[in-house]
mmCIF file of C-alpha atoms and ligand atoms in Angstrom:
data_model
loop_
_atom_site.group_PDB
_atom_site.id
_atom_site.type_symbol
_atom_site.label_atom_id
_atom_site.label_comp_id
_atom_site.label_asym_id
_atom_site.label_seq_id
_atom_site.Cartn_x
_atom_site.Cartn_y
_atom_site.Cartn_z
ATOM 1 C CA UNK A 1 59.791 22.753 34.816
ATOM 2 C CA UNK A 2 56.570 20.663 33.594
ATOM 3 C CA UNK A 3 53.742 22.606 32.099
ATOM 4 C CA UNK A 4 51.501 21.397 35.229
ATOM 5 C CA UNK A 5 54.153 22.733 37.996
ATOM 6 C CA UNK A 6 54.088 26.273 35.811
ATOM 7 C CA UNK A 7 50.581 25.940 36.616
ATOM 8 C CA UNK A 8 50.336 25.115 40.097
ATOM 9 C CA UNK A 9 53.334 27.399 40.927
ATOM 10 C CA UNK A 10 51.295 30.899 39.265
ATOM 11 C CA UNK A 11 47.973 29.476 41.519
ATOM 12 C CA UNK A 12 50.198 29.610 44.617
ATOM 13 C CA UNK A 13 51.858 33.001 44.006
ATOM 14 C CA UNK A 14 48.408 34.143 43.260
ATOM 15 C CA UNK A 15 47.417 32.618 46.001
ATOM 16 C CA UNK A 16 49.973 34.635 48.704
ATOM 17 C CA UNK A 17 49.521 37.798 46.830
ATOM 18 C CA UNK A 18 46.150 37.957 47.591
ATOM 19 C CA UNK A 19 47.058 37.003 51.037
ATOM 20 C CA UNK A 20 49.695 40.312 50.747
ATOM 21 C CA UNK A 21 47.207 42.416 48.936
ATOM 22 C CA UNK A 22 47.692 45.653 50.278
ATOM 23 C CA UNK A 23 44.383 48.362 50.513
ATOM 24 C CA UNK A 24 46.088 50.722 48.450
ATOM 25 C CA UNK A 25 44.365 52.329 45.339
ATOM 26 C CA UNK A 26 45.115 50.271 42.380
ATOM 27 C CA UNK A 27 46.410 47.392 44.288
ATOM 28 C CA UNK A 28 44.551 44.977 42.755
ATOM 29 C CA UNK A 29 45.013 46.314 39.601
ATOM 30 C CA UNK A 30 48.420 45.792 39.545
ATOM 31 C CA UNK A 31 47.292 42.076 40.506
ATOM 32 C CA UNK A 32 45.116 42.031 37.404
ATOM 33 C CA UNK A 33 47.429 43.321 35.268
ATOM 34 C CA UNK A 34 50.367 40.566 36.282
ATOM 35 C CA UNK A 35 48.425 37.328 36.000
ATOM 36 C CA UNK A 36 45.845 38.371 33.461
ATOM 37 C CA UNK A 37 47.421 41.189 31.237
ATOM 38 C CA UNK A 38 48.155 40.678 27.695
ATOM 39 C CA UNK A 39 51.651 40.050 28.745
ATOM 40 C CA UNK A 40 51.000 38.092 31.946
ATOM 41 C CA UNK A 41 51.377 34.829 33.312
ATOM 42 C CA UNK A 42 48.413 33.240 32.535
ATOM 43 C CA UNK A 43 48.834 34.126 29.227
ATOM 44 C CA UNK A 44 52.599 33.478 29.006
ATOM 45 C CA UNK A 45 51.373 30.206 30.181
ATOM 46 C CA UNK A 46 48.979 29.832 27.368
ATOM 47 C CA UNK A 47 52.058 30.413 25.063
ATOM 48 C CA UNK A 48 53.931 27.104 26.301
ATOM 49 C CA UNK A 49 50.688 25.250 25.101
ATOM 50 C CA UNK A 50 52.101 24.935 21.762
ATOM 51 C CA UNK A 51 55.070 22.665 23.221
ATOM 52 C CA UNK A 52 52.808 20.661 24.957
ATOM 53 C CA UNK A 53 52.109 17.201 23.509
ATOM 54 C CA UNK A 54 49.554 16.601 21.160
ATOM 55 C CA UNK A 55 47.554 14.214 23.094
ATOM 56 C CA UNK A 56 47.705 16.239 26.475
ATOM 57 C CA UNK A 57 46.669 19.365 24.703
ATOM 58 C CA UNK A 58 43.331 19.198 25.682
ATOM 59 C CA UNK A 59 44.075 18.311 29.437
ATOM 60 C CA UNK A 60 46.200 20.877 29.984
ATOM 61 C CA UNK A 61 43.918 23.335 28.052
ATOM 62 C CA UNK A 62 41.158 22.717 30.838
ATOM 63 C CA UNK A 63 43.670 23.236 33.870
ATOM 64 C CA UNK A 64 44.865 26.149 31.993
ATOM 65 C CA UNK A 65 41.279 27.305 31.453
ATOM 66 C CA UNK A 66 40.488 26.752 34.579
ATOM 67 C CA UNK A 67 43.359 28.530 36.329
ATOM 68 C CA UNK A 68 42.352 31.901 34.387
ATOM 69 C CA UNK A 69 38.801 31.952 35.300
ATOM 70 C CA UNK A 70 39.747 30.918 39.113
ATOM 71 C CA UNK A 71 42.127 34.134 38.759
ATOM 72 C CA UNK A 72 39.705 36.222 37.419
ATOM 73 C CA UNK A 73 36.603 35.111 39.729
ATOM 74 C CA UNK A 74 38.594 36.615 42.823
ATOM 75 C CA UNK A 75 39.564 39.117 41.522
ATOM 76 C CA UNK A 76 36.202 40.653 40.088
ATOM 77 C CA UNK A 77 35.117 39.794 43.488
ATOM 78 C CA UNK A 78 37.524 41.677 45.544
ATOM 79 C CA UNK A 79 36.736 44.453 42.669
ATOM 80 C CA UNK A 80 33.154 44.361 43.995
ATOM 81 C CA UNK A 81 33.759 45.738 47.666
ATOM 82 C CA UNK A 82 36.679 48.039 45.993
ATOM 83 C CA UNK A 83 36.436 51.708 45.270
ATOM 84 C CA UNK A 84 34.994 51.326 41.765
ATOM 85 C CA UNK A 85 32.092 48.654 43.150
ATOM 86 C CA UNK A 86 29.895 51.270 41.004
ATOM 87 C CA UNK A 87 31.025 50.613 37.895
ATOM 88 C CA UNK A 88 30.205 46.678 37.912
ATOM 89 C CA UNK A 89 26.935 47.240 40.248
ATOM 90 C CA UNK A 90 25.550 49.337 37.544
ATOM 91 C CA UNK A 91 26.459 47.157 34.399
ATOM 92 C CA UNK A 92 24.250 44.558 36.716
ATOM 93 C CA UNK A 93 21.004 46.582 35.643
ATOM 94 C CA UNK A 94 19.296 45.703 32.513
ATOM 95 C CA UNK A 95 17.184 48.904 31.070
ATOM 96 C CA UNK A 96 15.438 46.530 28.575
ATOM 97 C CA UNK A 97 13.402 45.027 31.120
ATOM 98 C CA UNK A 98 10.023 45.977 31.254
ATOM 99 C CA UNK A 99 9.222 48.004 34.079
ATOM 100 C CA UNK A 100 7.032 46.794 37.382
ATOM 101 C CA UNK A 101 3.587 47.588 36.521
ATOM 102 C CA UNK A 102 1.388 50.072 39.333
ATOM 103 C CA UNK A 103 -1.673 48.683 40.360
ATOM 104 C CA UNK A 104 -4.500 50.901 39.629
ATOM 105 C CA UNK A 105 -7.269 50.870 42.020
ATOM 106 C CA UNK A 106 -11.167 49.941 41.605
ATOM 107 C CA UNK A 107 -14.027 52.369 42.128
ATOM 108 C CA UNK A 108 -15.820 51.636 45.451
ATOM 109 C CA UNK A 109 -18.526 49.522 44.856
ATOM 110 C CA UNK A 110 -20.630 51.998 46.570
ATOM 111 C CA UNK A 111 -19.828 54.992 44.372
ATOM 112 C CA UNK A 112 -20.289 52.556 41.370
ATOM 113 C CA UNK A 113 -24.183 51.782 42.630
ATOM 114 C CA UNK A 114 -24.377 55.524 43.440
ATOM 115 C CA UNK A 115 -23.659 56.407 39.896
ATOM 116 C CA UNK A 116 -25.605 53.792 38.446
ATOM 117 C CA UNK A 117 -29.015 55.106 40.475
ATOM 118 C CA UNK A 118 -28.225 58.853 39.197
ATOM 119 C CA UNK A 119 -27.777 57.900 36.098
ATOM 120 C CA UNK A 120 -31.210 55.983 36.216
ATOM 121 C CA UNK A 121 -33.068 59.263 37.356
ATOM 122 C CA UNK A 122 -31.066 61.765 35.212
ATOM 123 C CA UNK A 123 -32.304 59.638 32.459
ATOM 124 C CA UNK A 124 -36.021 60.167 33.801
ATOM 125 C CA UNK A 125 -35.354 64.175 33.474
ATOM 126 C CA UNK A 126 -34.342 64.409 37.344
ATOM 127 C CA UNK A 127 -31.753 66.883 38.609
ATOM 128 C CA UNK A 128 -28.766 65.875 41.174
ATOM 129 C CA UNK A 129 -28.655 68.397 44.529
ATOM 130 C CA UNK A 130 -26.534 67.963 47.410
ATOM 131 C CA UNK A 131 -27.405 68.852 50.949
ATOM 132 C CA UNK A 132 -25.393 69.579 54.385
ATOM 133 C CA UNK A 133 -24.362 66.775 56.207
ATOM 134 C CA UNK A 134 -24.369 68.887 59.324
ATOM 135 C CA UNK A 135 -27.846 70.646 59.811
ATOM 136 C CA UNK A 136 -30.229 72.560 62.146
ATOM 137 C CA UNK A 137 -33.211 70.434 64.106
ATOM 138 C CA UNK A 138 -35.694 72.190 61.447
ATOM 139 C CA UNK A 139 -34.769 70.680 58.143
ATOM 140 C CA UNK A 140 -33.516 67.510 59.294
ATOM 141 C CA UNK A 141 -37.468 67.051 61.277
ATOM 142 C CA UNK A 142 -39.255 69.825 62.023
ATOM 143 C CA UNK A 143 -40.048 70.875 58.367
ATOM 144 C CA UNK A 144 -40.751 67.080 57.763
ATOM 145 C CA UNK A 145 -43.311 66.932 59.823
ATOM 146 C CA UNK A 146 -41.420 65.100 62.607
ATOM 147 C CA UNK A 147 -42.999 65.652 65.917
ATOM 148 C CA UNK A 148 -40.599 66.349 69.491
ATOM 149 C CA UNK A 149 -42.207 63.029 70.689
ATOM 150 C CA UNK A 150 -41.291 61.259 67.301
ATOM 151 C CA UNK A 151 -39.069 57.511 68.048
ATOM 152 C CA UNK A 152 -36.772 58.986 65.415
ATOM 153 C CA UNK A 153 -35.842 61.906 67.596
ATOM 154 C CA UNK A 154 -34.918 59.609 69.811
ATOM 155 C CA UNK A 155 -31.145 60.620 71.182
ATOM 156 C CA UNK A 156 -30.256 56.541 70.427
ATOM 157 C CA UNK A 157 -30.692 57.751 66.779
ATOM 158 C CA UNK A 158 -29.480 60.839 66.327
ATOM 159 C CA UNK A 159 -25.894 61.802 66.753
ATOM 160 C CA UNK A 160 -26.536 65.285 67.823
ATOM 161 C CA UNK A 161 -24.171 68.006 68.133
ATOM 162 C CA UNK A 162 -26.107 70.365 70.372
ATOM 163 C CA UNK A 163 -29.768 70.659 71.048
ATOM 164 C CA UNK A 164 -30.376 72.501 67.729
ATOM 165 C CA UNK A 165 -27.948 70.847 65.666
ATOM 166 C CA UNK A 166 -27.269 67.104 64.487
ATOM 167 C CA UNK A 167 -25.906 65.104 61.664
ATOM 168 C CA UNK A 168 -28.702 64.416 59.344
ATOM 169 C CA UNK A 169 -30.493 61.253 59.574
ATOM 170 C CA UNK A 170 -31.460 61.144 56.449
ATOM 171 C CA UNK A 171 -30.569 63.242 53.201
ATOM 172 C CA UNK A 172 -34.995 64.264 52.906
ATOM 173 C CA UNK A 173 -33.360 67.405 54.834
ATOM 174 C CA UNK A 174 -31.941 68.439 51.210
ATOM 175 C CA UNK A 175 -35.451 68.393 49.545
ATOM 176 C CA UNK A 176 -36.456 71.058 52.018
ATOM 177 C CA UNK A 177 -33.509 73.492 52.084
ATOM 178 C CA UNK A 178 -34.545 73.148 47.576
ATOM 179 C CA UNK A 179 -38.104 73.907 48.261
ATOM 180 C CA UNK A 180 -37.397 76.733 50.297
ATOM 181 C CA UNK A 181 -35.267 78.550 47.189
ATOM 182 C CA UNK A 182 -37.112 77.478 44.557
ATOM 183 C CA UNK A 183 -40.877 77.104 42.921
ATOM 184 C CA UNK A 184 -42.270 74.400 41.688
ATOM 185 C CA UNK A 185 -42.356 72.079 39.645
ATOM 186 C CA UNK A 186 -39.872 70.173 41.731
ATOM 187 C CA UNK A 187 -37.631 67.048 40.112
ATOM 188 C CA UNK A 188 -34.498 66.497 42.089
ATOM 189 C CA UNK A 189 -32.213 63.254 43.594
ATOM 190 C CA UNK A 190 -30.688 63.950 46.872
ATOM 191 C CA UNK A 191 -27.481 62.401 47.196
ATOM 192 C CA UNK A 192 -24.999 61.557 49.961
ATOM 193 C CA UNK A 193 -23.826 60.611 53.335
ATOM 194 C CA UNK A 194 -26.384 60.281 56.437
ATOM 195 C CA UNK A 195 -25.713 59.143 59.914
ATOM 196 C CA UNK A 196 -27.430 57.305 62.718
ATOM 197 C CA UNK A 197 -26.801 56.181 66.527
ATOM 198 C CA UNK A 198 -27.010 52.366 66.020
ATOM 199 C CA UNK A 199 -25.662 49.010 67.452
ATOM 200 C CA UNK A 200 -22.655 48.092 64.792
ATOM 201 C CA UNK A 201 -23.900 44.813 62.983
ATOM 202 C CA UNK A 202 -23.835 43.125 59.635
ATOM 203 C CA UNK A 203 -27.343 45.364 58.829
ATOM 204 C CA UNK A 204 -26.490 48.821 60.119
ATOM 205 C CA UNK A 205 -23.452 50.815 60.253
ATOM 206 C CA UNK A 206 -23.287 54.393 62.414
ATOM 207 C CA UNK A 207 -23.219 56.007 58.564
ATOM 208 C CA UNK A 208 -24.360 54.898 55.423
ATOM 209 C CA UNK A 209 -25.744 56.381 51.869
ATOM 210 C CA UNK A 210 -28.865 57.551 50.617
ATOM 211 C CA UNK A 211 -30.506 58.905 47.281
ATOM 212 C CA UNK A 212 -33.426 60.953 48.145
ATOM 213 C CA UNK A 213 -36.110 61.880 45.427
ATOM 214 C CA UNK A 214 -38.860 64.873 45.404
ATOM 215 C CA UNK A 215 -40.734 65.592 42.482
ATOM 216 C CA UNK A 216 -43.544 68.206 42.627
ATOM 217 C CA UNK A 217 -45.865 69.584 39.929
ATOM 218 C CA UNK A 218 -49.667 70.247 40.104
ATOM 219 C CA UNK A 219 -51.662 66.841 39.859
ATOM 220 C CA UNK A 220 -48.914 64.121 40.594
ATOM 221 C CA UNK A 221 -50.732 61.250 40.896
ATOM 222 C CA UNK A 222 -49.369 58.377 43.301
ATOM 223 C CA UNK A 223 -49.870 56.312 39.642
ATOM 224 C CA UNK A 224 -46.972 58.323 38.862
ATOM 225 C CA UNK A 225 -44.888 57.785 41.948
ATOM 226 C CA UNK A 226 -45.737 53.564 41.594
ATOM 227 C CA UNK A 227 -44.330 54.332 37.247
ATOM 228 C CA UNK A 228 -41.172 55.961 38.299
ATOM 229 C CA UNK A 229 -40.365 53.804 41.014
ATOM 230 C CA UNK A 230 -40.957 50.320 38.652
ATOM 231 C CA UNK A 231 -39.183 51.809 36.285
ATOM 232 C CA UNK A 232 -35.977 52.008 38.504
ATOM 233 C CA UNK A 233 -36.129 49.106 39.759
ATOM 234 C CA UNK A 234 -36.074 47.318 35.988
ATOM 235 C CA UNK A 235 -33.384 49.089 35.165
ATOM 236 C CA UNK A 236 -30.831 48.814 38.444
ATOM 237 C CA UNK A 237 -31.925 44.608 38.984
ATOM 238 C CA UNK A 238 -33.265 43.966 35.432
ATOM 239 C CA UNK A 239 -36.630 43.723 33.245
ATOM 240 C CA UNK A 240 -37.875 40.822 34.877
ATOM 241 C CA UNK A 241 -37.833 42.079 38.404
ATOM 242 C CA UNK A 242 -41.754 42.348 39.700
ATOM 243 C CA UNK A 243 -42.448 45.310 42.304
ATOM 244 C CA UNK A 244 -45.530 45.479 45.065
ATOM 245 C CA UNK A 245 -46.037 48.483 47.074
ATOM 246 C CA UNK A 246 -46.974 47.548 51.289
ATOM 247 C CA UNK A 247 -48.703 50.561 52.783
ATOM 248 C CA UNK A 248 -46.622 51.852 55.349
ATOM 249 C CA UNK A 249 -45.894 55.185 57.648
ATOM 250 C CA UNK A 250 -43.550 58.363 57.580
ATOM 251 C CA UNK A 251 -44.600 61.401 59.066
ATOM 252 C CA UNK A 252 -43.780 63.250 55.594
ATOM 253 C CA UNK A 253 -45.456 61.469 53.272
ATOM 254 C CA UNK A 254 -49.387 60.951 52.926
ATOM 255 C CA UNK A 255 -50.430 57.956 52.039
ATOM 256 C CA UNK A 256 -46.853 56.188 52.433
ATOM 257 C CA UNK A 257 -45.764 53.019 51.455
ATOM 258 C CA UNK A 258 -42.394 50.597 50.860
ATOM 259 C CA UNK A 259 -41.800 48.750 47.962
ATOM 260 C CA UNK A 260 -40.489 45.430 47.375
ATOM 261 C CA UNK A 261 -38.587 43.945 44.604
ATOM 262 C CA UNK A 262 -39.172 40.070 43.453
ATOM 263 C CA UNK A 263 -36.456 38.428 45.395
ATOM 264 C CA UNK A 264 -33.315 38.288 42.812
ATOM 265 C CA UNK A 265 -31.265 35.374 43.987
ATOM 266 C CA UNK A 266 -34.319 33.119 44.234
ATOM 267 C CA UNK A 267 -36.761 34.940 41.440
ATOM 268 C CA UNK A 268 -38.982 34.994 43.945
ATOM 269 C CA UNK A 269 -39.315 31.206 44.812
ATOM 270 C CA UNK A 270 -38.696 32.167 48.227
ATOM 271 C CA UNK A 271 -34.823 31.636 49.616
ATOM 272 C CA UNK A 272 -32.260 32.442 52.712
ATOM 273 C CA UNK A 273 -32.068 36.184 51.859
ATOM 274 C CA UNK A 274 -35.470 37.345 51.585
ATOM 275 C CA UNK A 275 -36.232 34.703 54.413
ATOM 276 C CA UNK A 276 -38.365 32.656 52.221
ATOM 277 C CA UNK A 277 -40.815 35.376 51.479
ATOM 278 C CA UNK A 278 -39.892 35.671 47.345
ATOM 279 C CA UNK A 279 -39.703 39.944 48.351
ATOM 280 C CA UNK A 280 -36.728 42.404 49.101
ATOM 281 C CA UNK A 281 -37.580 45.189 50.832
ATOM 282 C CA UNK A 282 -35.580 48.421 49.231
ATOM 283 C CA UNK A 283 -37.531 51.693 49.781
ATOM 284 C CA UNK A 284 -39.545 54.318 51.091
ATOM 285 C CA UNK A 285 -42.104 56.555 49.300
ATOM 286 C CA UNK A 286 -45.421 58.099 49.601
ATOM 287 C CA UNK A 287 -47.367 61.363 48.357
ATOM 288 C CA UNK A 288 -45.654 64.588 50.081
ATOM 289 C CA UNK A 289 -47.653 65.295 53.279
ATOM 290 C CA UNK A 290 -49.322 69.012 52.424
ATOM 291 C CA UNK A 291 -47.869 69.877 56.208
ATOM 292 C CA UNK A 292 -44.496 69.886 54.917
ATOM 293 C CA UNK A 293 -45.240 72.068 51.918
ATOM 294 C CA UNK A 294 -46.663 74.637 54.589
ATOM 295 C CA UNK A 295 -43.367 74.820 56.201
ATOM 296 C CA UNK A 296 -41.368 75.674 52.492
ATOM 297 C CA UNK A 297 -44.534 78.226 51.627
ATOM 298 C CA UNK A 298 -45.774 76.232 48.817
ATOM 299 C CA UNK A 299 -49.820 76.173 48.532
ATOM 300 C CA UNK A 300 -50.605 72.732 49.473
ATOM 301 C CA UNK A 301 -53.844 73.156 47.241
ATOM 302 C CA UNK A 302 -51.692 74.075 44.520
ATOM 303 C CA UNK A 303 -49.203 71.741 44.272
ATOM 304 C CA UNK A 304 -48.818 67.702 44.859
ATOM 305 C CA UNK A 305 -46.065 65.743 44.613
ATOM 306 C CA UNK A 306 -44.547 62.246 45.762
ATOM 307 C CA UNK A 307 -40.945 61.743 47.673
ATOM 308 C CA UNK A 308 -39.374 58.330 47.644
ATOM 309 C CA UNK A 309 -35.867 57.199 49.796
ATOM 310 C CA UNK A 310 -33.435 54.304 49.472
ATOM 311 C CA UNK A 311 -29.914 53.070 51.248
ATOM 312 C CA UNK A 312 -27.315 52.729 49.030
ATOM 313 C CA UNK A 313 -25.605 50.018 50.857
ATOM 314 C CA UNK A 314 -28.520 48.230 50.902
ATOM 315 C CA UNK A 315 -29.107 48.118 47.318
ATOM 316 C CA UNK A 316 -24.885 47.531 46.694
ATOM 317 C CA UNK A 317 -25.590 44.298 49.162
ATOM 318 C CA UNK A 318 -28.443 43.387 47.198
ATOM 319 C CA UNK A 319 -26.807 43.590 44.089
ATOM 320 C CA UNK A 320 -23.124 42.367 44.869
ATOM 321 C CA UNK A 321 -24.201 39.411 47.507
ATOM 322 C CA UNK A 322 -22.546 41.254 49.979
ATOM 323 C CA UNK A 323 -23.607 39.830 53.514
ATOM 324 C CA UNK A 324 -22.120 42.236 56.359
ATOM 325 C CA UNK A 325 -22.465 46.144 55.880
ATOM 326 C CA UNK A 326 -18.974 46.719 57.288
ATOM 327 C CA UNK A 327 -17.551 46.021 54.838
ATOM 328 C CA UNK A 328 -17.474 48.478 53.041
ATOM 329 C CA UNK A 329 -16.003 50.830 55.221
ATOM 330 C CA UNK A 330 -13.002 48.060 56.015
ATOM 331 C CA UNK A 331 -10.820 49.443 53.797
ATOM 332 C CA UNK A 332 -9.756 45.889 52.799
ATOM 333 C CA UNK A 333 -7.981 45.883 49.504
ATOM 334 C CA UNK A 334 -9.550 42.149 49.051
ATOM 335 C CA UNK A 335 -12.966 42.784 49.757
ATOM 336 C CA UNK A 336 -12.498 46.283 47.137
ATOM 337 C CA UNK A 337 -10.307 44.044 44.407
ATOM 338 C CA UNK A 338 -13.942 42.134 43.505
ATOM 339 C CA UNK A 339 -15.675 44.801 41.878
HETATM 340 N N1 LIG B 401 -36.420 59.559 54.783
HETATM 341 C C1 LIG B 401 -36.842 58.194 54.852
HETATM 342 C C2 LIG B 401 -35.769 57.401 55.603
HETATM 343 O O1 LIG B 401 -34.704 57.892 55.818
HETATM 344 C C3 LIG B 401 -37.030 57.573 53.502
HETATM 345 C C4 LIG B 401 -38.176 58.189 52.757
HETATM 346 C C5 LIG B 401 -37.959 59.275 51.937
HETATM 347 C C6 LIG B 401 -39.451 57.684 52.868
HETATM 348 C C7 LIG B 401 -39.008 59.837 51.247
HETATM 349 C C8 LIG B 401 -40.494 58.246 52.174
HETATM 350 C C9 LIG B 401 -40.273 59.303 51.365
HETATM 351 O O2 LIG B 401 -36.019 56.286 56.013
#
């Protein structure tokens, strides 16, 4: 018998072996061992190469070739879904690879301005105090000089709890729950979470941030208040930011005012954001009203002292370009990925 029908006779028992394979353990082992063993057929076949011609060497070296790798492809595939499937599943795995990296997450954009506006005042000799988010009707307005009839007691502001309790509206109810356990002089940054019963828009959100200040010493001089307050704002938008002070009203603070910074997208050329006016609105402040040092039992002829009081999310819009509040509350991995 020719070489070639040697060749197509092993495919064809192969072939109806398979077909007879039984599911016995070491079935296909067996299989292996008769076509592909060191003794086998293939390689008896390989053998009878030497009597092959000299010019059909190389032919008959391919179908040869080509037989044994045929062989072996079905049977390392049946060996797959065999018992041992482990053993070649596991040599799949390469342990040099280097490993799929974690992402790390970013630091909210509004702790990052929060840390940044501490850091300003901590700087200035200011101490950090936190405050209850959940507090009594007294230190949240009545100690602030906040009369019953005042708009901000309004129930479409406050989210209260019941009649004598609320979620602060503001963190200024911090400054008095200090001043009640200690004496002058005064130098603190209030901190933290405040809420407020408002329609949901890009510009307010039902909770937001603020950072409160107090400072109180004999003499303060509203000279003082206008120095501190320039100074912050070089330092959180830059040196060449310009401040003005517009006279204003809180029922805490006498005289009051709110201070503007030159507008910093358009340098104060006038633009879309500060609605061609060249000024950004971005706080509260005024001299502490001597009413509200009655109600901590400081002598209001003693002491003086100014208060200012800022939105975080505000300043993190200002600063980032961020145009609708909400977002940072989304949760939105894209929106938190920027910063
Ligand atoms: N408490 C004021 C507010 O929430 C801000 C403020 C604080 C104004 C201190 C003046 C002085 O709007």
């Amino acid at each position: 018998m020719s070489i070639t029908d040697q060749i197509q006779k092993v495919r064809a028992e192969f072939s109806s072996d398979l077909e007879s394979l039984s599911s016995e353990n070491g079935a296909l082992d067996q299989i292996r061992i008769k076509y592909l063993g060191r003794k086998g057929l293939v390689a008896s076949l390989f053998v009878q190469m030497g009597t092959v011609a000299a010019d059909e060497r190389p032919k008959m070296g391919q179908v040869l070739n080509e037989l044994k790798s045929d062989i072996t492809a079905e049977i390392d595939g049946l060996g797959n879904t065999d018992s041992d499937s482990s053993k070649s599943a596991t040599s799949n795995i390469d342990y040099t690879l280097p490993g799929d990296p974690i992402p790390a997450g970013s630091i909210h954009p509004l702790t990052q301005v929060m840390e940044e506006i501490k850091s300003i005042f901590l700087r200035l000799g200011f101490s950090i105090v936190y405050g209850p988010e959940i507090d009594t009707d007294f230190y949240n307005f009545e100690a602030l000089n906040i009369p019953r009839h005042h708009p901000a007691r309004d129930m479409q502001d406050t989210f209260y709890i019941t009649d004598n309790v609320l979620l602060r509206t503001h963190t200024s109810d911090t400054q008095i729950h200090f001043m009640e356990n200690h004496e002058p002089p005064v130098r603190i940054i209030a901190p933290g979470r405040v809420y407020r019963n408002e329609d949901l828009s890009v510009r307010s959100y039902c909770l937001f941030h603020q950072i409160e200040g107090l400072y109180v010493d004999s003499k303060v001089t509203f000279a003082e208040l206008k120095g501190t307050l320039d100074y912050f704002a070089r330092e959180l938008f830059g040196q060449n930011v310009k401040t003005r002070f517009r006279p204003s009203y809180f029922p805490f603070t006498e005289p009051s005012a709110e201070m503007d910074v030159s507008c910093i997208f358009c340098k104060g050329k006038g633009c879309g954001i500060c609605k061609k006016t060249g000024w950004l609105e971005i706080l509260g402040c005024g001299m502490v009203d001597p009413e509200v040092y009655k109600s901590v039992n400081y002598d209001p002829k003693k002491w003086t002292g100014f208060a200012f009081g800022m939105g975080i999310e505000r300043m993190a819009m200002l600063k980032y370009g961020v145009q609708d509040i909400r977002l940072f509350y989304s949760g939105d991995v894209r929106f938190l990925r920027q910063f």
